[in-house]
C-alpha cells in the first residue's frame, strides 16, 4: 500500500461548489503539506501543518482552507470553487527527525472546475 | 524570499548518454537543503537526490549526481547512462533549514527531459 494516499484522484466540479480533497499517510510523519501544480509554474505551497494543532498558510492560501483531523489526515477544502483553481493538487509529508527534511508526495488529485 | 530558477524548459538526450540539468537559486540563508524531484508521466513526484548546504561533498545516487556550487548558488543534476525511464519533468527545489517557513519547499518551474532511443 502507498504511504501517502489522496482521494479522489480526479474530480470535476462546477463553479461555486464546495469540495474537499483528502490526504492520508501511514508514514507516521508529523508534518503535512498541500501543494498546487499549474503548467509551467512548478509546485506552490497552499498550507502546511507541523502537527495537529499547528496549521500555517503558505504562498497561495486564498480560497482554500484545511483541516488536520489527526496526525495521519490532512484535508484541503475549496469553499467555493472557481475555474482558476483547476490544477493538480499534491499532499506531502515529512519528518525532520527520521526523514531529514525530505518530503514524500502522494499521487496527486487532478481537479477541473467548470 | 528564496527563488529557484531552471533555465532549460526542455532538453533531450540519447539513450546511454549523459545529460546535465541546470538549477540556480537565490537566498541569503546559509543553512538549507536542495533537492531534485522527478515527475514522470504518471505525475507522481519522486525524490531523485538531496544535498545539505553545509556538506561540501556532492551527493550521488547511482546514475544521478549533483554539482553543488554554494558560492555560485548553483545546483545542477547530472544523469549518466540515460535510460528511457528517465523521461520526465525534473524539478529543483530549495528548503530553509531554520527559521520562518522552515520545511517548506520552493520549486523551480521544471525541465522536461526526453530520452530518445
Short mmCIF file of C-alpha atoms in Angstrom, two decimals:
data_model
loop_
_atom_site.label_atom_id
_atom_site.label_comp_id
_atom_site.label_asym_id
_atom_site.label_seq_id
_atom_site.Cartn_x
_atom_site.Cartn_y
_atom_site.Cartn_z
CA UNK A 1 0.00 0.00 0.00
CA UNK A 2 1.13 3.54 -0.75
CA UNK A 3 2.48 5.52 2.19
CA UNK A 4 0.69 8.74 1.17
CA UNK A 5 -2.74 8.45 -0.41
CA UNK A 6 -5.03 11.09 -1.86
CA UNK A 7 -8.71 10.90 -2.64
CA UNK A 8 -10.18 11.44 -5.10
CA UNK A 9 -7.57 11.02 -7.84
CA UNK A 10 -9.64 13.00 -10.31
CA UNK A 11 -12.54 15.37 -9.75
CA UNK A 12 -14.72 17.54 -11.94
CA UNK A 13 -16.85 20.16 -10.24
CA UNK A 14 -18.75 23.31 -11.07
CA UNK A 15 -18.07 26.90 -10.16
CA UNK A 16 -19.37 27.73 -6.69
CA UNK A 17 -19.37 24.18 -5.35
CA UNK A 18 -17.61 23.24 -2.14
CA UNK A 19 -15.23 20.33 -2.46
CA UNK A 20 -12.78 18.53 -0.20
CA UNK A 21 -9.59 16.75 -1.11
CA UNK A 22 -8.32 14.25 1.39
CA UNK A 23 -4.85 13.05 2.26
CA UNK A 24 -3.86 10.14 4.48
CA UNK A 25 -0.43 8.83 5.40
CA UNK A 26 0.94 5.76 7.08
CA UNK A 27 4.50 7.06 7.38
CA UNK A 28 3.98 8.37 10.91
CA UNK A 29 5.21 11.83 9.94
CA UNK A 30 4.10 14.86 11.91
CA UNK A 31 4.42 17.37 9.07
CA UNK A 32 1.98 17.53 6.19
CA UNK A 33 1.66 19.88 3.22
CA UNK A 34 -0.68 20.79 0.39
CA UNK A 35 0.76 21.98 -2.92
CA UNK A 36 -0.77 23.08 -6.16
CA UNK A 37 0.82 22.47 -9.57
CA UNK A 38 -0.06 24.54 -12.61
CA UNK A 39 1.51 24.02 -16.04
CA UNK A 40 4.73 26.00 -16.35
CA UNK A 41 4.69 27.15 -12.74
CA UNK A 42 6.04 24.21 -10.76
CA UNK A 43 4.53 23.43 -7.35
CA UNK A 44 3.39 26.12 -4.93
CA UNK A 45 2.58 25.70 -1.26
CA UNK A 46 -1.02 26.25 -0.15
CA UNK A 47 -0.99 25.22 3.53
CA UNK A 48 1.23 23.26 5.86
CA UNK A 49 0.88 21.67 9.28
CA UNK A 50 3.71 20.72 11.63
CA UNK A 51 1.37 18.89 13.99
CA UNK A 52 -2.35 18.55 14.68
CA UNK A 53 -2.55 21.93 16.42
CA UNK A 54 -0.17 23.82 14.15
CA UNK A 55 -1.54 24.94 10.77
CA UNK A 56 0.01 27.65 8.66
CA UNK A 57 -0.73 29.45 5.42
CA UNK A 58 1.59 29.00 2.50
CA UNK A 59 2.25 31.10 -0.56
CA UNK A 60 -1.23 30.81 -2.13
CA UNK A 61 -3.80 30.11 0.61
CA UNK A 62 -6.58 32.45 -0.57
CA UNK A 63 -9.72 30.50 -1.47
CA UNK A 64 -8.59 27.40 0.41
CA UNK A 65 -8.94 26.03 3.93
CA UNK A 66 -7.54 22.96 5.64
CA UNK A 67 -8.28 20.61 8.48
CA UNK A 68 -5.82 18.36 10.31
CA UNK A 69 -8.10 15.71 11.74
CA UNK A 70 -5.31 13.53 13.09
CA UNK A 71 -1.61 13.03 12.66
CA UNK A 72 -2.33 10.90 9.62
CA UNK A 73 -5.01 13.01 7.93
CA UNK A 74 -4.90 16.43 6.32
CA UNK A 75 -7.78 17.71 4.20
CA UNK A 76 -7.92 20.62 1.77
CA UNK A 77 -11.20 22.38 1.06
CA UNK A 78 -12.25 24.75 -1.66
CA UNK A 79 -15.17 26.64 -0.13
CA UNK A 80 -16.49 27.98 -3.43
CA UNK A 81 -14.58 26.58 -6.37
CA UNK A 82 -13.62 28.82 -9.27
CA UNK A 83 -12.16 27.89 -12.67
CA UNK A 84 -8.66 29.21 -11.90
CA UNK A 85 -8.43 26.60 -9.13
CA UNK A 86 -8.22 23.98 -11.86
CA UNK A 87 -4.88 22.31 -11.16
CA UNK A 88 -3.07 19.25 -9.92
CA UNK A 89 -3.00 19.09 -6.11
CA UNK A 90 -0.38 17.23 -4.12
CA UNK A 91 -0.20 16.27 -0.49
CA UNK A 92 3.21 15.64 1.06
CA UNK A 93 4.61 14.56 4.40
CA UNK A 94 7.95 14.92 6.15
CA UNK A 95 9.68 14.17 9.40
CA UNK A 96 12.77 16.23 10.25
CA UNK A 97 13.99 13.65 12.76
CA UNK A 98 13.87 10.49 10.67
CA UNK A 99 13.43 11.65 7.06
CA UNK A 100 15.90 14.52 7.25
CA UNK A 101 13.52 17.08 5.79
CA UNK A 102 12.75 15.03 2.71
CA UNK A 103 9.13 15.41 1.63
CA UNK A 104 7.23 12.40 0.34
CA UNK A 105 4.39 13.09 -2.05
CA UNK A 106 1.05 11.48 -2.69
CA UNK A 107 -0.08 10.57 -6.21
CA UNK A 108 -1.91 13.86 -6.76
CA UNK A 109 -5.53 14.88 -7.37
CA UNK A 110 -6.41 16.37 -10.72
CA UNK A 111 -9.19 18.94 -10.25
CA UNK A 112 -11.20 20.54 -13.03
CA UNK A 113 -13.54 23.41 -12.16
CA UNK A 114 -16.06 24.19 -14.88
CA UNK B 1 12.47 35.48 -0.30
CA UNK B 2 14.04 32.48 -1.91
CA UNK B 3 13.74 31.78 -5.61
CA UNK B 4 14.70 28.80 -7.74
CA UNK B 5 15.41 29.11 -11.46
CA UNK B 6 15.61 26.35 -14.02
CA UNK B 7 16.67 27.94 -17.26
CA UNK B 8 16.10 24.95 -19.55
CA UNK B 9 12.38 24.35 -20.15
CA UNK B 10 13.08 21.29 -22.31
CA UNK B 11 16.03 19.03 -23.03
CA UNK B 12 16.60 15.81 -24.89
CA UNK B 13 19.31 13.17 -24.75
CA UNK B 14 20.08 9.93 -26.50
CA UNK B 15 19.77 6.74 -24.54
CA UNK B 16 23.01 5.80 -22.74
CA UNK B 17 24.41 9.32 -22.96
CA UNK B 18 24.92 11.87 -20.19
CA UNK B 19 22.86 14.99 -19.64
CA UNK B 20 23.10 17.86 -17.16
CA UNK B 21 20.13 19.87 -15.93
CA UNK B 22 20.79 23.34 -14.55
CA UNK B 23 19.39 24.99 -11.43
CA UNK B 24 20.28 28.24 -9.73
CA UNK B 25 18.78 29.68 -6.59
CA UNK B 26 18.78 32.89 -4.65
CA UNK B 27 18.89 33.02 -0.88
CA UNK B 28 20.51 34.83 2.00
CA UNK B 29 20.33 31.72 4.16
CA UNK B 30 23.45 29.72 5.00
CA UNK B 31 21.73 26.53 6.17
CA UNK B 32 19.42 24.87 3.71
CA UNK B 33 18.67 21.79 1.65
CA UNK B 34 18.44 21.34 -2.08
CA UNK B 35 16.50 18.63 -3.86
CA UNK B 36 15.84 17.26 -7.30
CA UNK B 37 12.44 15.66 -7.84
CA UNK B 38 11.34 13.70 -10.88
CA UNK B 39 7.79 13.70 -12.21
CA UNK B 40 7.18 11.02 -14.88
CA UNK B 41 4.00 10.95 -16.97
CA UNK B 42 2.31 9.12 -14.11
CA UNK B 43 2.56 12.56 -12.34
CA UNK B 44 3.98 11.06 -9.15
CA UNK B 45 6.64 13.26 -7.53
CA UNK B 46 9.70 11.14 -6.83
CA UNK B 47 12.79 12.25 -4.92
CA UNK B 48 15.92 11.85 -7.02
CA UNK B 49 18.65 13.31 -4.86
CA UNK B 50 19.17 15.55 -1.83
CA UNK B 51 22.00 17.86 -0.78
CA UNK B 52 22.64 19.62 2.51
CA UNK B 53 24.25 23.01 2.08
CA UNK B 54 26.83 22.52 4.82
CA UNK B 55 28.19 19.41 3.12
CA UNK B 56 30.82 20.23 0.53
CA UNK B 57 30.79 16.75 -0.97
CA UNK B 58 28.42 16.41 -3.91
CA UNK B 59 25.59 13.93 -3.41
CA UNK B 60 25.33 10.88 -5.66
CA UNK B 61 22.62 8.26 -6.12
CA UNK B 62 23.55 5.58 -8.61
CA UNK B 63 23.43 7.24 -12.07
CA UNK B 64 22.41 10.61 -10.61
CA UNK B 65 24.88 13.11 -9.21
CA UNK B 66 24.90 16.81 -8.48
CA UNK B 67 27.38 19.62 -8.89
CA UNK B 68 26.74 21.86 -5.90
CA UNK B 69 28.46 25.24 -6.07
CA UNK B 70 27.41 27.09 -2.92
CA UNK B 71 29.15 30.37 -3.68
CA UNK B 72 27.65 30.47 -7.15
CA UNK B 73 24.27 29.25 -5.83
CA UNK B 74 24.19 26.58 -8.46
CA UNK B 75 22.87 23.01 -8.13
CA UNK B 76 22.98 21.03 -11.38
CA UNK B 77 21.89 17.43 -11.86
CA UNK B 78 23.88 15.03 -13.99
CA UNK B 79 22.24 11.88 -15.29
CA UNK B 80 24.68 9.29 -16.59
CA UNK B 81 23.83 6.40 -18.90
CA UNK B 82 20.40 7.86 -19.58
CA UNK B 83 17.55 5.39 -19.77
CA UNK B 84 14.12 5.64 -21.40
CA UNK B 85 12.60 5.58 -17.92
CA UNK B 86 14.37 8.83 -17.10
CA UNK B 87 11.95 10.66 -19.38
CA UNK B 88 10.14 13.04 -17.02
CA UNK B 89 9.83 16.57 -15.69
CA UNK B 90 12.62 17.37 -13.28
CA UNK B 91 12.14 19.95 -10.55
CA UNK B 92 14.83 21.60 -8.49
CA UNK B 93 13.70 22.66 -5.00
CA UNK B 94 15.05 24.66 -2.05
CA UNK B 95 14.23 24.37 1.65
CA UNK B 96 15.35 26.56 4.54
CA UNK B 97 16.70 24.61 7.48
CA UNK B 98 15.85 27.07 10.23
CA UNK B 99 13.52 29.95 10.98
CA UNK B 100 10.21 31.00 9.46
CA UNK B 101 8.93 28.87 6.59
CA UNK B 102 11.35 26.16 7.65
CA UNK B 103 10.41 22.91 5.99
CA UNK B 104 8.63 24.49 3.04
CA UNK B 105 9.84 23.57 -0.44
CA UNK B 106 10.36 26.28 -3.04
CA UNK B 107 10.25 24.76 -6.51
CA UNK B 108 11.62 25.82 -9.85
CA UNK B 109 9.39 25.64 -12.91
CA UNK B 110 10.89 22.39 -14.09
CA UNK B 111 12.82 20.95 -17.03
CA UNK B 112 11.16 18.47 -19.33
CA UNK B 113 13.67 15.76 -20.22
CA UNK B 114 13.11 13.39 -23.12
CA UNK B 115 15.35 10.36 -23.52
CA UNK B 116 15.39 9.15 -27.13
CA UNK B 117 16.13 5.58 -28.18
#
